[in-house]
Coordinates of C-alpha atoms and ligand atoms in Angstrom, one line a residue:
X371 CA -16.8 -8.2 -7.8
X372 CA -13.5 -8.9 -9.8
X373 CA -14.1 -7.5 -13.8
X374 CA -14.8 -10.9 -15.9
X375 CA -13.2 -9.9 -18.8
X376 CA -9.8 -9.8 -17.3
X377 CA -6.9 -12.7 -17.7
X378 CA -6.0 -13.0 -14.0
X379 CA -4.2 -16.7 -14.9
X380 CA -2.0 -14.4 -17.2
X381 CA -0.9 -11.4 -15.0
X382 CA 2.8 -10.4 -15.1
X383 CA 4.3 -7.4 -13.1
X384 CA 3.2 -4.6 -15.6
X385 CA 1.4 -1.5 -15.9
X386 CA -2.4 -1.3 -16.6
X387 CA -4.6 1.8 -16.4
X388 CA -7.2 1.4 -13.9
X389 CA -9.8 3.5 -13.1
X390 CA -9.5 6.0 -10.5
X391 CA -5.9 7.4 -8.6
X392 CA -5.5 9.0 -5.6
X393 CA -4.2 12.9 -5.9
X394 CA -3.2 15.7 -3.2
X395 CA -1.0 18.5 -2.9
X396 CA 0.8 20.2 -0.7
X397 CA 0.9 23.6 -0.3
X398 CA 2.1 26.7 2.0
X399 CA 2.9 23.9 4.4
X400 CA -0.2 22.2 4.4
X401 CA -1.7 18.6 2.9
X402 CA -4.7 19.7 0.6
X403 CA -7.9 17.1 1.0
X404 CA -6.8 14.8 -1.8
X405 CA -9.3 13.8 -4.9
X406 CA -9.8 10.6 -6.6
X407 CA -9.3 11.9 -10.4
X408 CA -9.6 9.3 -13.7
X409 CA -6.3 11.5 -15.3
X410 CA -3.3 9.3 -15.6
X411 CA -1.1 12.1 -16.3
X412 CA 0.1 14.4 -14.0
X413 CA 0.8 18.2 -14.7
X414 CA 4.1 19.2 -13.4
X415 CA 6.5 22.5 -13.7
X416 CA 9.4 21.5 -15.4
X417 CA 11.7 23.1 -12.9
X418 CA 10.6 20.4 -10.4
X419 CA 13.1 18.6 -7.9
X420 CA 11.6 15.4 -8.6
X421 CA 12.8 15.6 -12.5
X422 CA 16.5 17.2 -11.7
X423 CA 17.5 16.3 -7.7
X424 CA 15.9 13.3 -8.0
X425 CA 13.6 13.9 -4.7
X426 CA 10.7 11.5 -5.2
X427 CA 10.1 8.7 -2.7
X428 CA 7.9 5.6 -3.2
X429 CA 6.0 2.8 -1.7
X430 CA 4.1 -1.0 -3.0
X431 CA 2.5 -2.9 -0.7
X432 CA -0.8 -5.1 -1.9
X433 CA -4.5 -5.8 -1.2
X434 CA -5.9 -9.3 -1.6
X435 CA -9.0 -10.3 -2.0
X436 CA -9.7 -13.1 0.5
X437 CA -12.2 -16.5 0.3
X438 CA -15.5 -14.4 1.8
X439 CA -15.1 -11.8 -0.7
X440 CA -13.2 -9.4 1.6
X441 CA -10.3 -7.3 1.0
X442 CA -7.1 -7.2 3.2
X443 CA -4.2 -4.7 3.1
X444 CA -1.3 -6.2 4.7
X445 CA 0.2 -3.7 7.0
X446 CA -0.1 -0.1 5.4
X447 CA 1.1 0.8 9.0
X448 CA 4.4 0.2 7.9
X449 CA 4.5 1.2 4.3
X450 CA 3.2 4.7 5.8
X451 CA 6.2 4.9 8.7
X452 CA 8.4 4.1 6.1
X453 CA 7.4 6.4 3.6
X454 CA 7.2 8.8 6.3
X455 CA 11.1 7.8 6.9
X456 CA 12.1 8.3 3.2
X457 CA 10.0 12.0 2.7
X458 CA 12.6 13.0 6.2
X459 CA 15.5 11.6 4.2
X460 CA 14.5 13.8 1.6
X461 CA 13.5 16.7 2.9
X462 CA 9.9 16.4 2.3
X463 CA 7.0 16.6 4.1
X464 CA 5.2 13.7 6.0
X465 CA 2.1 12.0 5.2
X466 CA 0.2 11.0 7.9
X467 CA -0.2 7.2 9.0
X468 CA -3.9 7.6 8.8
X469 CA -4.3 9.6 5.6
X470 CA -1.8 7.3 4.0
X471 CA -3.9 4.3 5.4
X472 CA -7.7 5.7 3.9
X473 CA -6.0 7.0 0.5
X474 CA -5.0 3.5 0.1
X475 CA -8.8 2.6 1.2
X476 CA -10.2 4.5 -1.8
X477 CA -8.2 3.8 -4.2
X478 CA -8.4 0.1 -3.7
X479 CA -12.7 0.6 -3.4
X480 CA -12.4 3.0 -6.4
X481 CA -10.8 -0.2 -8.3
X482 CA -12.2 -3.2 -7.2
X483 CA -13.2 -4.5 -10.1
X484 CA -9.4 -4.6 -10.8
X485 CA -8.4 -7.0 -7.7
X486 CA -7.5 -10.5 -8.9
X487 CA -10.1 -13.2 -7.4
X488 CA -9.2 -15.3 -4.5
X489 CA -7.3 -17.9 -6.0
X490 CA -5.6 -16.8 -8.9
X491 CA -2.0 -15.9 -6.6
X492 CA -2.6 -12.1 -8.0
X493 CA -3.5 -9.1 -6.3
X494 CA -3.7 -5.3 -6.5
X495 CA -0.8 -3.6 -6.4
X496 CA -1.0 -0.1 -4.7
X497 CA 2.2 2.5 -5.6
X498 CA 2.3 5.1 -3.4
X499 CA 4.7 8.0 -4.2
X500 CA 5.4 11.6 -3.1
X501 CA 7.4 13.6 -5.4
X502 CA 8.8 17.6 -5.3
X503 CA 7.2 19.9 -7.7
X504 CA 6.6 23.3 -8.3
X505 CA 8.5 26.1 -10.3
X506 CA 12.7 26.2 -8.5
X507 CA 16.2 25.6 -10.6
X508 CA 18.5 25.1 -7.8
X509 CA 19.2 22.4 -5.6
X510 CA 17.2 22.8 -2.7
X511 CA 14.0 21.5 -1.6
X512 CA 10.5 22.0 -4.1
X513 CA 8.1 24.8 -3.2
X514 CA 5.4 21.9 -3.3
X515 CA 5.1 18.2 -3.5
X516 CA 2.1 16.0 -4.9
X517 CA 1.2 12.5 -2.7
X518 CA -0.3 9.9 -5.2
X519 CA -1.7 6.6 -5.1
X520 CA -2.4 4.7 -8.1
X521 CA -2.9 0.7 -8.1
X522 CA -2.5 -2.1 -11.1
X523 CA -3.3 -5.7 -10.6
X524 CA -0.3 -8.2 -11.0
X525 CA 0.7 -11.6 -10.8
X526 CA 4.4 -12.9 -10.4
X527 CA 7.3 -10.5 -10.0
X528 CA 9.7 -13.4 -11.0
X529 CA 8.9 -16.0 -13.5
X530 CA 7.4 -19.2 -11.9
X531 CA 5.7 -18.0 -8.7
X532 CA 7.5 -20.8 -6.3
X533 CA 9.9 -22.1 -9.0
X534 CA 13.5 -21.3 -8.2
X535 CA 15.1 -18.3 -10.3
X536 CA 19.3 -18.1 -10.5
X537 CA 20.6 -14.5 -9.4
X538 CA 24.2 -12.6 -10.4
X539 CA 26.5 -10.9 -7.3
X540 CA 26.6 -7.7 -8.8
X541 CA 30.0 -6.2 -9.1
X542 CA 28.0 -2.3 -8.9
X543 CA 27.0 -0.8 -5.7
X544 CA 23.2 0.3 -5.3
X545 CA 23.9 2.8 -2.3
X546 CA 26.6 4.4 -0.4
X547 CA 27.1 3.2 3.2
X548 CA 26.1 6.4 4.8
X549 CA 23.5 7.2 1.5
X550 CA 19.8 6.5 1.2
X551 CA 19.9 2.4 0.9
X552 CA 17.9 2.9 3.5
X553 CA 15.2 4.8 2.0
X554 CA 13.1 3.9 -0.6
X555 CA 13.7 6.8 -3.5
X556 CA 14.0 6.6 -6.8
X557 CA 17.5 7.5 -7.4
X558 CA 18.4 3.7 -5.2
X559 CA 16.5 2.3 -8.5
X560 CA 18.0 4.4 -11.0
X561 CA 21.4 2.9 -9.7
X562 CA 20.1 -0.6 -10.2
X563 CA 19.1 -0.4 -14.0
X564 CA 21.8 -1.0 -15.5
X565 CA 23.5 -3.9 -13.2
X566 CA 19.5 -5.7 -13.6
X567 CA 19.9 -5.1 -17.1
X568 CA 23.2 -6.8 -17.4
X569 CA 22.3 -9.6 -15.1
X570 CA 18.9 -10.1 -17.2
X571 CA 20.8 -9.8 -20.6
X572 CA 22.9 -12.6 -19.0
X573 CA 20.1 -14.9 -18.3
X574 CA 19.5 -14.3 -13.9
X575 CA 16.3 -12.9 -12.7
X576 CA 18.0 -10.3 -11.3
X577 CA 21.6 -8.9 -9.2
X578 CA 21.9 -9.2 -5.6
X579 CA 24.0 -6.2 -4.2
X580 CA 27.3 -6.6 -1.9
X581 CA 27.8 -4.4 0.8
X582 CA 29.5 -1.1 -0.4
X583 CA 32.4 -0.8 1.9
X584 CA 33.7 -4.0 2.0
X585 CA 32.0 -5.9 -1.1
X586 CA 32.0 -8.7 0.8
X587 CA 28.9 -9.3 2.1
X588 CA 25.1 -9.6 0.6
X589 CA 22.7 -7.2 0.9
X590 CA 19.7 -7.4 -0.8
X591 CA 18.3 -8.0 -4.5
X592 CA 17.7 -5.0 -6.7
X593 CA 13.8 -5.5 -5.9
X594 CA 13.8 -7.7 -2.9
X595 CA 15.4 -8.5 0.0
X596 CA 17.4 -11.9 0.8
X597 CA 17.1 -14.5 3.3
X598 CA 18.6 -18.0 3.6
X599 CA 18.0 -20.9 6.0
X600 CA 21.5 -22.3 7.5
X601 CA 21.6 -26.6 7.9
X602 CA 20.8 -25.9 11.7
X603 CA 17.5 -24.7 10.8
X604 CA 18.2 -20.8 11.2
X605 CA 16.9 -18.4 9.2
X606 CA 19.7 -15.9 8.1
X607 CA 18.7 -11.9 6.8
X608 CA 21.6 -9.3 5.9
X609 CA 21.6 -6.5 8.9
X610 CA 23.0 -3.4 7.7
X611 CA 22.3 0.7 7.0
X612 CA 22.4 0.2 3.8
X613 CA 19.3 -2.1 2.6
X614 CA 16.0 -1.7 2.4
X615 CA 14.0 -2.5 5.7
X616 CA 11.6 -4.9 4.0
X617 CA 8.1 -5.1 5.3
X618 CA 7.9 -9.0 4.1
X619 CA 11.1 -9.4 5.8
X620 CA 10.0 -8.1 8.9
X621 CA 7.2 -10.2 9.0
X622 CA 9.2 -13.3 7.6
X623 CA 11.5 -12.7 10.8
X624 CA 8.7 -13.0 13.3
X625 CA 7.0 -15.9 11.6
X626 CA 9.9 -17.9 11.0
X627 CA 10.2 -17.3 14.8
X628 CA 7.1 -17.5 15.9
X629 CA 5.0 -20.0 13.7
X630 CA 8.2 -22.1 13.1
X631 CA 10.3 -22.1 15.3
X632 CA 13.1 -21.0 14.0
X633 CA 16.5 -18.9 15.4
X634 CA 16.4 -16.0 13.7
X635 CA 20.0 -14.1 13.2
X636 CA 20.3 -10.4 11.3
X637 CA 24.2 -10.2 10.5
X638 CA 26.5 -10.8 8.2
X639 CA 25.9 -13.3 5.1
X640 CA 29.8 -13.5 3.5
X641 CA 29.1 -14.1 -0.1
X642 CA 32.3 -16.7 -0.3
X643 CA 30.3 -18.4 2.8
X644 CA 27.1 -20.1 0.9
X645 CA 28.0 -23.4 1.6
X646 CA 26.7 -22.7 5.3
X647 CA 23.0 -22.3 3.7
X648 CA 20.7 -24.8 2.4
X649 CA 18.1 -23.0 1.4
X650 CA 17.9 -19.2 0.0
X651 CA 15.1 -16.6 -0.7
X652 CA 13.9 -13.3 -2.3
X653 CA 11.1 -11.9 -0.2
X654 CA 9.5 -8.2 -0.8
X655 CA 5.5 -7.0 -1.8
X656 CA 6.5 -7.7 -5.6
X657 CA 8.5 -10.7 -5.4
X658 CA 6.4 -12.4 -2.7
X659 CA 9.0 -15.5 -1.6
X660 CA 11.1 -16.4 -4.9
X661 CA 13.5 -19.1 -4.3
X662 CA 16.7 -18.4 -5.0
X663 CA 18.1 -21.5 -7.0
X664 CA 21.6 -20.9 -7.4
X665 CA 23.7 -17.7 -7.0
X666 CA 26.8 -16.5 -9.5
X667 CA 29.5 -15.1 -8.1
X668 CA 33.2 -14.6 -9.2
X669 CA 31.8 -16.9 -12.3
X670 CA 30.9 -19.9 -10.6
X671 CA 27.0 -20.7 -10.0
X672 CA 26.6 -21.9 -6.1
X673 CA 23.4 -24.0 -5.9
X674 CA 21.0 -24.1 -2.9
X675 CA 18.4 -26.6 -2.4
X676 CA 17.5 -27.4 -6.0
X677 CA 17.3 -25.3 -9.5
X678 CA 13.7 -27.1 -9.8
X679 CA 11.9 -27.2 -6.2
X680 CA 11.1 -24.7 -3.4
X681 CA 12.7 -26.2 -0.3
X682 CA 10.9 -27.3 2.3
X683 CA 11.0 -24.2 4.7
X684 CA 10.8 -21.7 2.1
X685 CA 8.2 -23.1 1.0
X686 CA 5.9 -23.3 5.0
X687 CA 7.0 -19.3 5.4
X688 CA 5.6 -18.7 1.8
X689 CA 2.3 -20.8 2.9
X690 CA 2.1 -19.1 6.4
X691 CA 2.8 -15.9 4.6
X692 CA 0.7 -15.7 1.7
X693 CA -2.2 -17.7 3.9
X694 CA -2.1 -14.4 6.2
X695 CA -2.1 -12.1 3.3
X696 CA -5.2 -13.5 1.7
X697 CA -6.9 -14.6 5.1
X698 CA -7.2 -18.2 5.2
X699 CA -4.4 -18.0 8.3
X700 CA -4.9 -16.2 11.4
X701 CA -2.9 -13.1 11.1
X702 CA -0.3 -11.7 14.2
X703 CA -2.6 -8.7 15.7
X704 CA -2.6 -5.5 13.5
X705 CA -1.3 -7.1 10.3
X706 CA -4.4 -7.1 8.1
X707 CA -6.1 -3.9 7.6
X708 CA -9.8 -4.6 6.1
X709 CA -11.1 -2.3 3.2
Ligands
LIG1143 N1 14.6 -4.2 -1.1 C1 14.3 -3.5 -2.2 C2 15.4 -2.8 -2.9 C3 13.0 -3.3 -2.6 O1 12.7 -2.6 -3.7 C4 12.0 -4.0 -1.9 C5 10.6 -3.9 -2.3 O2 9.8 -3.0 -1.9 C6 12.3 -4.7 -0.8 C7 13.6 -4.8 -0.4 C8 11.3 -5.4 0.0 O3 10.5 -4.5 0.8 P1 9.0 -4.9 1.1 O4 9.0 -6.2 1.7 O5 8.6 -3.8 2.1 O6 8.2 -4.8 -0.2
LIG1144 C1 8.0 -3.7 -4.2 O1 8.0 -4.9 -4.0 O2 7.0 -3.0 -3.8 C2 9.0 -3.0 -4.9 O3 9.1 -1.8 -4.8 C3 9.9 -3.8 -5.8 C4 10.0 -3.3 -7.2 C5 8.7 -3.4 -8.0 C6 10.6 -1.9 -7.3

């Protein structure tokens, strides 16, 4: 049962303490069984990589709570493999897919009361993280590492759910072409705080990123990866080593295909080629599908679809989507994981 007390028509993208968090260690090359502890705070040497080198890796990903009061996780699979991806980046040791898959299982049972009811458009948030610790000064990797799960309920990422949101071209790079855009570590979001806080301070929901070596091509949003749907009906995602392999995007690629019918291209999205798109998207755990109204680049604001509505195919892959996620639509084998 969801907790009565809570506000879930008034849930924003911030942190609440909930009950229980998942906690293991690693040590002389092994995983220790992890524990489910009520401590918030973690205990760490101060000599640990994670503080100084910056070797700390994380994942979201969500469960809902569905119309027969079940709960789905919407492919941990690939939150684990790409976890698993950024620890190798990082020289730090993997996680199993399975242990990965039932630490997500407790912590979400160990907090139920904390999912948002079926209906509300909220659900729990699980943030998965693995981070170097232990007693070392120089730069090489930690003696041991801690693999944590804790989990807050949220609501919208970006203001408005469906309603379109305005987003700057940031003149700052978020990753090197041969650097960890790839992987999803900390230091990729340390990068993006102050070009988000500039493009905030100016009034957009966020910065989408060019590509580093050329700067003339999108990439992704600070938080989110980007999509746009061409006038022929195609449905357009940045390929390159640099972003962020999305797991929405993935997913977004085969339904577009698949429960669409639409021609699906990975390549190149010039930013001084919008014109060739009608509609345009933010798509990741957090931001769900956010319309992207209008882009700003070289000062001028380039406007999709509309700055009020969701066009029309955004708006059937955030329906398909979201009606998987929550169980109402018949999911592509393996996507939903039950608790
Ligand atoms: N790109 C960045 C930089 C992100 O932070 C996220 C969010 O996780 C995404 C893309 C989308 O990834 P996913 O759909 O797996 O949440
Ligand atoms: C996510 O969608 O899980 C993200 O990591 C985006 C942001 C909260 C960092």
């Amino acid at each position: 049962m969801s907790d009565e007390s809570m506000n879930w028509e008034t849930l924003g993208f911030d942190y609440i303490k909930t009950d229980l968090r998942y906690l293991s260690y690693w040590r002389e090359g092994n995983w220790q069984e992890g524990v489910l502890t009520e401590d918030n705070m973690l205990h760490l040497s101060e000599g640990s990589t994670a503080l100084h080198y910056g070797q700390q890796c994380f994942e979201g990903l969500k469960a809902y709570r569905c119309k027969d009061g079940s709960i789905n996780l919407f492919r941990p699979d690939q939150n684990a493999l790409r976890m698993q991806r950024s620890c190798a980046r990082l020289l730090m040791p993997a996680v199993p897919v399975d242990a990965f898959i039932e630490a997500c299982k407790k912590v979400v049972l160990a907090n139920e009361r904390f999912i948002p009811p079926y209906g509300t458009g909220g659900a729990l948030y699980l943030r998965p993280f693995v981070i170097g610790v232990g007693d070392n000064i120089g730069v090489r990797t930690a003696p041991e590492f801690i693999f944590s799960i804790f989990c807050v309920p949220v609501g919208a990422y970006f203001k408005g759910g469906l309603k379109p949101n305005n987003f700057l071209i940031s003149t700052y790079d978020r990753a090197a072409p041969n650097g960890t855009g790839a992987a999803k570590v900390g230091g990729n979001y340390a990068a993006s705080l102050m070009p988000g806080a500039e493009a905030k301070a100016a009034h957009f929901a966020d910065c989408i990123y060019l590509d580093p070596q050329s700067h003339s091509k999108i990439e992704e949003v600070g938080s989110a990866n980007f999509f746009a749907i061409t006038h022929d009906d195609e449905f357009v995602t940045p390929k390159s080593p640099s972003v962020l392999p999305g797991i929405t995007r993935l997913s977004l690629i085969e339904l577009a295909q698949s429960r669409l019918g639409l021609k699906v291209i990975e390549g190149d999205v010039f930013v001084d080629q919008l014109a060739r798109f009608k509609e345009a998207g933010a798509c990741g755990t957090a931001a769900v599908i956010t319309p992207i109204g209008g882009i700003q680049y070289n000062g001028q604001l380039h406007v999709f679809h509309s700055q009020e509505d969701v066009g029309p195919i955004t708006r059937r892959l955030y329906n398909e989507l979201t009606g998987i996620q929550s169980g109402d639509i018949e999911a592509p084998a393996g996507w939903i994981v039950k608790v």
